Amino acid sequence: MEYSPHCHSTQPVKNKLFVFCIMLSLWVYMLYCCAGYCCTTPTFMMEERDSRNPPRPLQKQDLEMFLKSQSRDLLNNESDADSKGDGWEENKGDVVYDEDSGVAGALNGSETKKLPQAIIIGVKKGGTRALLEFLRLHPDIRAVGAEPHFFDRNYEKGLEWYRELMPETQEGQLTMEKTPSYFVTKEVPGRIHAMSKDTKLIVVVRDPVTRAISDYTQTRSKKPDIPSFESLTFKNITANLIDTSWSAVQIGMYARHLEQWLQFFPMSQLLFVSGERLISDPAGEMARVQHFLGLRREVTHKHFHFNPAKGFPCLKRPEGNSKPHCLGKTKGRTHPNIDPDVIQRLQDFYKPFNKKFYQMTGHDFGWD
């Protein structure tokens, strides 16, 4: 048999190639394992890292910035800081947005945008901003800060546009929004019903005379040259003829507006919150709201601190000694002095509307 050196020289090359393939396979496997470990890092570790370098909530801020650019007051055709979500002195997101749950949800991909299951539909100058911020303290509620005005101004843009304005929520969380002009806009009840007949509706109401004066005060702060409250209230003051076309007067005729809503929704799906009690007993009124929404009672007296200077309750966290967050300078304005005779005439005007409203809701708000 003839000897061939080529036969023997190829064997070491094959061995080296075999070892190289094994090493390459092990290296790829280790790289895969490392990548898999990073993706499955426990949430609490990621949250600790994010607390040092918190991510910018782009979607939330960008949407609120967009909404702030829209015109706000349907009935008075004026810009309203409250509708922009600007009614608090400090960054509301720092107080009410649960960053931990937001980070965890974003990491595990469990958050989605939903159409609101509950809406604060009114009324303007009733205390809707305060109620919304109180509700945003609840871990099971996510709400858009600015007023979307979808059902009264932007309805032609469609439900998907509306959905995109909503914050992302996890399973079991409730999506909410508030737009006070909904309650007095006749097309809105049918439109909300078309979206979902099961929508829960919340209306914050207060003494219609006080509400009208507050409404006027807000307008005058932006337009100091407007006529007096007295001259706007009456078509003919001598004949005692109230001008019901003026929005400040019209909004307070609650019974008339409620009739439109009861054509589409049963009374069991509407909750009427007392604006007066929301100030004097915020925890008690919040207990009613949480029960109505089917939520456990999380927002209690521990979350409130009354500020005598402002005349409003401020928000605080139950734990720690952090500074309470109060309503901003656009809230709690000093009302002008109104002729007592004009106030009495307005009270007499509203009495039959109030009486009917009490009967319809089964609750005496004590305004008369």
CSV table of C-alpha atoms in Angstrom, one decimal:
chain,number,residue,atom,x,y,z
A,1,MET,CA,0.0,0.0,0.0
A,2,GLU,CA,1.4,3.4,-1.0
A,3,TYR,CA,1.8,6.0,1.7
A,4,SER,CA,0.1,9.3,1.2
A,5,PRO,CA,1.1,12.3,3.4
A,6,HIS,CA,-2.1,14.3,2.4
A,7,CYS,CA,-4.3,11.8,4.1
A,8,HIS,CA,-2.7,12.4,7.5
A,9,SER,CA,-2.3,16.2,7.2
A,10,THR,CA,-6.1,16.9,6.8
A,11,GLN,CA,-7.0,15.2,10.1
A,12,PRO,CA,-5.7,18.1,12.4
A,13,VAL,CA,-7.5,20.6,10.3
A,14,LYS,CA,-10.8,18.8,10.7
A,15,ASN,CA,-10.3,18.6,14.4
A,16,LYS,CA,-9.6,22.3,14.7
A,17,LEU,CA,-12.6,23.1,12.6
A,18,PHE,CA,-14.8,20.9,14.8
A,19,VAL,CA,-13.5,22.6,18.0
A,20,PHE,CA,-14.1,26.0,16.4
A,21,CYS,CA,-17.7,25.1,15.6
A,22,ILE,CA,-18.3,24.0,19.2
A,23,MET,CA,-16.8,27.2,20.6
A,24,LEU,CA,-18.8,29.3,18.2
A,25,SER,CA,-22.0,27.5,19.2
A,26,LEU,CA,-21.3,28.0,22.9
A,27,TRP,CA,-20.6,31.7,22.3
A,28,VAL,CA,-23.9,32.2,20.5
A,29,TYR,CA,-25.7,30.3,23.2
A,30,MET,CA,-24.2,32.5,25.9
A,31,LEU,CA,-25.1,35.7,24.0
A,32,TYR,CA,-28.7,34.4,23.6
A,33,CYS,CA,-28.9,33.7,27.3
A,34,CYS,CA,-27.6,37.1,28.3
A,35,ALA,CA,-30.1,38.8,25.9
A,36,GLY,CA,-32.9,36.7,27.4
A,37,TYR,CA,-31.9,37.6,30.9
A,38,CYS,CA,-32.0,41.3,30.2
A,39,CYS,CA,-35.5,41.0,28.7
A,40,THR,CA,-36.8,39.1,31.7
A,41,THR,CA,-35.2,41.3,34.4
A,42,PRO,CA,-37.6,41.4,37.4
A,43,THR,CA,-39.8,44.5,37.4
A,44,PHE,CA,-38.6,45.8,40.7
A,45,MET,CA,-35.0,45.9,39.4
A,46,MET,CA,-36.1,47.9,36.3
A,47,GLU,CA,-38.2,50.2,38.5
A,48,GLU,CA,-35.1,50.9,40.7
A,49,ARG,CA,-33.1,51.8,37.7
A,50,ASP,CA,-35.9,54.0,36.2
A,51,SER,CA,-36.2,55.8,39.5
A,52,ARG,CA,-32.7,57.1,38.9
A,53,ASN,CA,-33.3,57.9,35.2
A,54,PRO,CA,-37.1,58.2,34.9
A,55,PRO,CA,-38.4,57.9,31.3
A,56,ARG,CA,-40.1,60.9,29.8
A,57,PRO,CA,-43.9,60.1,29.4
A,58,LEU,CA,-43.9,61.3,25.8
A,59,GLN,CA,-47.4,60.2,24.8
A,60,LYS,CA,-49.1,61.7,27.9
A,61,GLN,CA,-47.3,65.1,27.7
A,62,ASP,CA,-47.6,65.4,24.0
A,63,LEU,CA,-51.4,64.7,24.0
A,64,GLU,CA,-52.0,67.2,26.8
A,65,MET,CA,-49.9,69.8,25.0
A,66,PHE,CA,-52.1,69.3,21.9
A,67,LEU,CA,-55.3,69.6,23.9
A,68,LYS,CA,-54.1,72.7,25.6
A,69,SER,CA,-53.9,74.4,22.2
A,70,GLN,CA,-57.6,73.9,21.6
A,71,SER,CA,-60.2,76.5,22.3
A,72,ARG,CA,-62.0,75.7,25.6
A,73,ASP,CA,-65.2,77.3,26.6
A,74,LEU,CA,-68.1,76.3,24.3
A,75,LEU,CA,-70.7,78.5,25.8
A,76,ASN,CA,-68.7,81.7,26.4
A,77,ASN,CA,-66.2,81.3,23.6
A,78,GLU,CA,-63.2,82.0,25.8
A,79,SER,CA,-60.1,80.2,26.9
A,80,ASP,CA,-60.5,78.5,30.2
A,81,ALA,CA,-57.4,77.4,32.2
A,82,ASP,CA,-59.4,74.8,33.9
A,83,SER,CA,-60.2,73.0,30.7
A,84,LYS,CA,-56.5,72.9,29.9
A,85,GLY,CA,-55.8,71.1,33.1
A,86,ASP,CA,-54.0,74.1,34.6
A,87,GLY,CA,-56.0,74.4,37.8
A,88,TRP,CA,-53.2,73.2,40.2
A,89,GLU,CA,-50.2,75.1,41.4
A,90,GLU,CA,-47.7,72.3,40.9
A,91,ASN,CA,-47.3,69.5,38.4
A,92,LYS,CA,-50.4,67.4,38.8
A,93,GLY,CA,-48.6,64.4,37.3
A,94,ASP,CA,-46.2,64.3,40.3
A,95,VAL,CA,-49.2,64.0,42.7
A,96,VAL,CA,-51.7,61.8,41.0
A,97,TYR,CA,-49.9,59.8,38.3
A,98,ASP,CA,-48.8,56.4,39.6
A,99,GLU,CA,-45.3,56.3,38.0
A,100,ASP,CA,-44.5,52.8,39.4
A,101,SER,CA,-47.5,51.1,37.9
A,102,GLY,CA,-46.9,53.1,34.7
A,103,VAL,CA,-43.3,51.8,34.3
A,104,ALA,CA,-44.3,48.2,35.2
A,105,GLY,CA,-47.1,48.2,32.7
A,106,ALA,CA,-44.9,49.6,29.9
A,107,LEU,CA,-42.3,47.0,30.5
A,108,ASN,CA,-44.6,44.0,30.4
A,109,GLY,CA,-46.7,45.5,27.6
A,110,SER,CA,-50.0,45.1,29.5
A,111,GLU,CA,-51.2,48.7,29.0
A,112,THR,CA,-53.8,49.6,26.4
A,113,LYS,CA,-55.8,52.7,25.5
A,114,LYS,CA,-59.6,52.3,26.1
A,115,LEU,CA,-62.6,54.5,25.5
A,116,PRO,CA,-63.7,56.0,28.9
A,117,GLN,CA,-66.1,54.0,31.0
A,118,ALA,CA,-67.0,57.0,33.1
A,119,ILE,CA,-67.2,60.7,32.3
A,120,ILE,CA,-67.6,63.8,34.4
A,121,ILE,CA,-70.1,65.7,32.2
A,122,GLY,CA,-70.7,68.9,34.2
A,123,VAL,CA,-71.2,71.5,35.3
A,124,LYS,CA,-68.9,74.4,34.6
A,125,LYS,CA,-67.7,76.2,37.8
A,126,GLY,CA,-69.3,73.4,39.8
A,127,GLY,CA,-66.0,71.8,41.0
A,128,THR,CA,-65.2,69.4,38.2
A,129,ARG,CA,-61.5,70.0,38.2
A,130,ALA,CA,-61.2,69.3,41.9
A,131,LEU,CA,-63.2,66.1,41.5
A,132,LEU,CA,-61.1,64.9,38.6
A,133,GLU,CA,-57.8,65.5,40.6
A,134,PHE,CA,-59.3,63.8,43.7
A,135,LEU,CA,-60.2,60.8,41.5
A,136,ARG,CA,-56.7,60.6,39.9
A,137,LEU,CA,-55.3,59.8,43.4
A,138,HIS,CA,-57.0,56.4,43.0
A,139,PRO,CA,-54.7,53.7,41.7
A,140,ASP,CA,-57.5,52.1,39.7
A,141,ILE,CA,-58.3,55.3,37.8
A,142,ARG,CA,-56.5,56.9,34.8
A,143,ALA,CA,-57.8,60.1,33.4
A,144,VAL,CA,-56.7,62.6,30.8
A,145,GLY,CA,-56.0,65.9,32.4
A,146,ALA,CA,-57.2,68.3,29.7
A,147,GLU,CA,-60.7,68.4,28.5
A,148,PRO,CA,-61.1,66.5,25.2
A,149,HIS,CA,-64.4,68.2,24.1
A,150,PHE,CA,-64.9,65.2,21.8
A,151,PHE,CA,-68.7,64.9,22.0
A,152,ASP,CA,-69.4,68.6,21.6
A,153,ARG,CA,-66.6,69.9,19.3
A,154,ASN,CA,-64.6,67.1,17.8
A,155,TYR,CA,-67.2,64.4,17.2
A,156,GLU,CA,-66.5,64.3,13.5
A,157,LYS,CA,-62.9,63.1,14.2
A,158,GLY,CA,-64.2,59.7,15.2
A,159,LEU,CA,-63.9,57.4,18.2
A,160,GLU,CA,-60.4,56.2,17.3
A,161,TRP,CA,-59.1,59.8,17.5
A,162,TYR,CA,-60.9,60.0,20.9
A,163,ARG,CA,-59.4,56.8,22.1
A,164,GLU,CA,-55.9,58.0,21.3
A,165,LEU,CA,-56.3,60.9,23.6
A,166,MET,CA,-56.9,58.6,26.6
A,167,PRO,CA,-54.1,57.5,28.9
A,168,GLU,CA,-52.9,53.9,28.8
A,169,THR,CA,-54.5,51.6,31.4
A,170,GLN,CA,-53.8,48.2,32.8
A,171,GLU,CA,-56.4,45.4,33.3
A,172,GLY,CA,-58.9,46.5,36.0
A,173,GLN,CA,-58.2,50.2,35.7
A,174,LEU,CA,-60.9,52.7,34.8
A,175,THR,CA,-60.5,55.3,32.0
A,176,MET,CA,-62.1,58.7,32.7
A,177,GLU,CA,-62.3,62.2,31.2
A,178,LYS,CA,-64.1,65.4,32.1
A,179,THR,CA,-65.7,68.0,29.9
A,180,PRO,CA,-68.3,70.2,31.8
A,181,SER,CA,-70.0,71.6,28.7
A,182,TYR,CA,-71.3,68.1,27.9
A,183,PHE,CA,-74.2,68.4,30.4
A,184,VAL,CA,-75.7,71.4,28.6
A,185,THR,CA,-75.1,70.3,25.0
A,186,LYS,CA,-78.2,68.7,23.6
A,187,GLU,CA,-76.4,66.4,21.1
A,188,VAL,CA,-74.0,64.9,23.7
A,189,PRO,CA,-76.4,62.4,25.5
A,190,GLY,CA,-77.2,60.5,22.3
A,191,ARG,CA,-73.5,60.5,21.2
A,192,ILE,CA,-72.2,59.1,24.4
A,193,HIS,CA,-75.0,56.5,24.4
A,194,ALA,CA,-74.0,55.5,20.9
A,195,MET,CA,-70.4,54.9,22.1
A,196,SER,CA,-71.5,52.9,25.1
A,197,LYS,CA,-74.9,52.7,26.8
A,198,ASP,CA,-73.2,51.5,30.0
A,199,THR,CA,-71.1,54.7,30.4
A,200,LYS,CA,-71.3,56.0,34.0
A,201,LEU,CA,-71.9,59.8,34.2
A,202,ILE,CA,-71.0,62.2,37.0
A,203,VAL,CA,-72.3,65.7,37.4
A,204,VAL,CA,-70.9,68.1,39.9
A,205,VAL,CA,-73.6,70.7,40.8
A,206,ARG,CA,-73.7,73.7,43.2
A,207,ASP,CA,-76.1,76.5,44.1
A,208,PRO,CA,-77.0,77.9,40.6
A,209,VAL,CA,-76.8,81.5,41.8
A,210,THR,CA,-73.3,81.1,43.3
A,211,ARG,CA,-72.3,79.2,40.2
A,212,ALA,CA,-73.6,82.0,37.9
A,213,ILE,CA,-71.6,84.6,39.9
A,214,SER,CA,-68.5,82.4,39.7
A,215,ASP,CA,-69.0,82.0,36.0
A,216,TYR,CA,-69.2,85.7,35.5
A,217,THR,CA,-66.1,86.3,37.8
A,218,GLN,CA,-64.1,84.0,35.6
A,219,THR,CA,-65.2,85.8,32.4
A,220,ARG,CA,-64.5,89.2,33.9
A,221,SER,CA,-61.0,88.2,34.9
A,222,LYS,CA,-60.2,87.8,31.2
A,223,LYS,CA,-62.5,90.6,29.9
A,224,PRO,CA,-62.6,93.4,32.5
A,225,ASP,CA,-64.6,95.6,30.3
A,226,ILE,CA,-67.7,93.3,30.1
A,227,PRO,CA,-71.1,94.7,31.4
A,228,SER,CA,-72.1,94.3,35.0
A,229,PHE,CA,-73.5,91.1,36.3
A,230,GLU,CA,-76.8,92.8,36.9
A,231,SER,CA,-77.2,94.1,33.4
A,232,LEU,CA,-76.3,90.6,31.9
A,233,THR,CA,-78.7,88.8,34.2
A,234,PHE,CA,-81.9,90.7,33.1
A,235,LYS,CA,-83.4,91.4,29.7
A,236,ASN,CA,-85.6,93.9,31.5
A,237,ILE,CA,-84.7,94.6,35.1
A,238,THR,CA,-87.9,96.6,35.7
A,239,ALA,CA,-90.1,93.8,34.4
A,240,ASN,CA,-88.0,91.3,36.3
A,241,LEU,CA,-87.3,89.4,33.1
A,242,ILE,CA,-84.3,87.1,33.4
A,243,ASP,CA,-82.2,86.5,30.3
A,244,THR,CA,-82.1,82.7,30.1
A,245,SER,CA,-80.1,82.9,26.9
A,246,TRP,CA,-77.0,84.0,28.9
A,247,SER,CA,-75.0,80.9,29.5
A,248,ALA,CA,-74.2,81.9,33.1
A,249,VAL,CA,-77.9,81.7,33.9
A,250,GLN,CA,-78.8,78.9,31.5
A,251,ILE,CA,-76.3,76.3,32.9
A,252,GLY,CA,-78.0,76.5,36.4
A,253,MET,CA,-81.4,75.3,35.1
A,254,TYR,CA,-80.3,71.8,35.9
A,255,ALA,CA,-83.7,70.1,35.7
A,256,ARG,CA,-84.1,71.2,32.1
A,257,HIS,CA,-80.7,69.8,31.0
A,258,LEU,CA,-81.2,66.5,33.0
A,259,GLU,CA,-84.4,65.8,31.0
A,260,GLN,CA,-82.3,65.4,27.9
A,261,TRP,CA,-80.0,62.9,29.6
A,262,LEU,CA,-82.8,60.8,30.9
A,263,GLN,CA,-84.0,60.1,27.4
A,264,PHE,CA,-80.9,58.0,26.9
A,265,PHE,CA,-79.7,56.9,30.3
A,266,PRO,CA,-81.4,55.6,33.5
A,267,MET,CA,-81.0,57.6,36.7
A,268,SER,CA,-78.9,54.8,38.1
A,269,GLN,CA,-76.1,55.6,35.7
A,270,LEU,CA,-75.9,59.3,36.8
A,271,LEU,CA,-74.3,60.5,40.0
A,272,PHE,CA,-74.8,64.0,41.2
A,273,VAL,CA,-72.0,65.3,43.4
A,274,SER,CA,-72.5,68.3,45.6
A,275,GLY,CA,-70.0,71.0,44.8
A,276,GLU,CA,-70.5,72.5,48.3
A,277,ARG,CA,-69.8,69.2,50.1
A,278,LEU,CA,-66.8,68.5,47.8
A,279,ILE,CA,-65.3,71.5,49.7
A,280,SER,CA,-66.6,71.0,53.2
A,281,ASP,CA,-66.4,67.2,53.2
A,282,PRO,CA,-64.3,66.0,50.3
A,283,ALA,CA,-63.7,62.5,51.8
A,284,GLY,CA,-67.4,61.9,52.4
A,285,GLU,CA,-68.3,63.0,48.9
A,286,MET,CA,-65.4,60.9,47.4
A,287,ALA,CA,-66.7,57.8,49.2
A,288,ARG,CA,-70.0,58.2,47.3
A,289,VAL,CA,-68.1,58.6,44.0
A,290,GLN,CA,-65.9,55.6,44.6
A,291,HIS,CA,-68.9,53.5,45.5
A,292,PHE,CA,-70.7,54.6,42.3
A,293,LEU,CA,-67.8,53.7,40.2
A,294,GLY,CA,-67.5,50.3,41.8
A,295,LEU,CA,-64.1,51.0,43.2
A,296,ARG,CA,-62.6,50.1,46.6
A,297,ARG,CA,-62.3,53.1,48.9
A,298,GLU,CA,-58.8,54.4,48.5
A,299,VAL,CA,-59.2,58.1,48.6
A,300,THR,CA,-60.0,59.1,52.2
A,301,HIS,CA,-59.6,61.9,54.6
A,302,LYS,CA,-55.9,61.2,54.8
A,303,HIS,CA,-55.5,62.7,51.3
A,304,PHE,CA,-56.9,66.1,52.1
A,305,HIS,CA,-55.7,69.2,53.9
A,306,PHE,CA,-58.0,72.3,54.1
A,307,ASN,CA,-56.3,75.5,53.1
A,308,PRO,CA,-58.2,78.4,54.9
A,309,ALA,CA,-56.5,81.0,52.7
A,310,LYS,CA,-57.9,79.5,49.5
A,311,GLY,CA,-61.1,78.1,50.9
A,312,PHE,CA,-60.4,74.7,49.2
A,313,PRO,CA,-59.1,71.4,50.3
A,314,CYS,CA,-55.6,70.6,49.1
A,315,LEU,CA,-54.2,67.2,48.1
A,316,LYS,CA,-51.5,65.4,50.0
A,317,ARG,CA,-50.1,61.9,50.2
A,318,PRO,CA,-51.1,59.9,53.3
A,319,GLU,CA,-47.5,59.0,53.9
A,320,GLY,CA,-44.6,61.4,54.4
A,321,ASN,CA,-44.5,65.1,55.1
A,322,SER,CA,-44.7,66.3,51.5
A,323,LYS,CA,-46.2,69.8,50.8
A,324,PRO,CA,-49.9,69.7,50.0
A,325,HIS,CA,-50.8,70.5,46.4
A,326,CYS,CA,-53.5,73.1,46.1
A,327,LEU,CA,-55.8,74.6,43.5
A,328,GLY,CA,-54.0,77.3,41.5
A,329,LYS,CA,-54.6,81.0,41.3
A,330,THR,CA,-57.4,80.5,38.7
A,331,LYS,CA,-59.5,78.9,41.4
A,332,GLY,CA,-61.2,80.5,44.4
A,333,ARG,CA,-61.3,84.0,42.9
A,334,THR,CA,-63.0,86.7,45.0
A,335,HIS,CA,-66.5,87.3,43.7
A,336,PRO,CA,-67.7,90.9,43.0
A,337,ASN,CA,-70.3,92.5,45.2
A,338,ILE,CA,-73.7,91.8,43.7
A,339,ASP,CA,-76.8,93.8,44.6
A,340,PRO,CA,-78.7,91.6,47.2
A,341,ASP,CA,-81.9,92.4,45.4
A,342,VAL,CA,-80.5,90.8,42.2
A,343,ILE,CA,-79.4,87.8,44.1
A,344,GLN,CA,-82.9,87.4,45.6
A,345,ARG,CA,-84.5,87.7,42.2
A,346,LEU,CA,-82.2,85.0,40.8
A,347,GLN,CA,-83.0,82.7,43.8
A,348,ASP,CA,-86.7,83.1,43.2
A,349,PHE,CA,-86.1,82.4,39.5
A,350,TYR,CA,-84.3,79.2,40.2
A,351,LYS,CA,-86.6,77.8,42.9
A,352,PRO,CA,-89.0,75.9,40.6
A,353,PHE,CA,-86.0,74.5,38.7
A,354,ASN,CA,-84.3,73.4,41.9
A,355,LYS,CA,-87.5,71.8,43.3
A,356,LYS,CA,-87.9,69.8,40.1
A,357,PHE,CA,-84.2,68.8,40.2
A,358,TYR,CA,-84.5,67.6,43.8
A,359,GLN,CA,-87.5,65.5,42.8
A,360,MET,CA,-85.7,64.0,39.7
A,361,THR,CA,-82.5,63.1,41.6
A,362,GLY,CA,-84.2,62.2,44.9
A,363,HIS,CA,-81.8,64.5,46.7
A,364,ASP,CA,-82.3,67.9,48.3
A,365,PHE,CA,-79.1,70.0,47.9
A,366,GLY,CA,-80.3,72.7,50.2
A,367,TRP,CA,-79.9,75.7,47.9
A,368,ASP,CA,-83.3,77.3,48.7
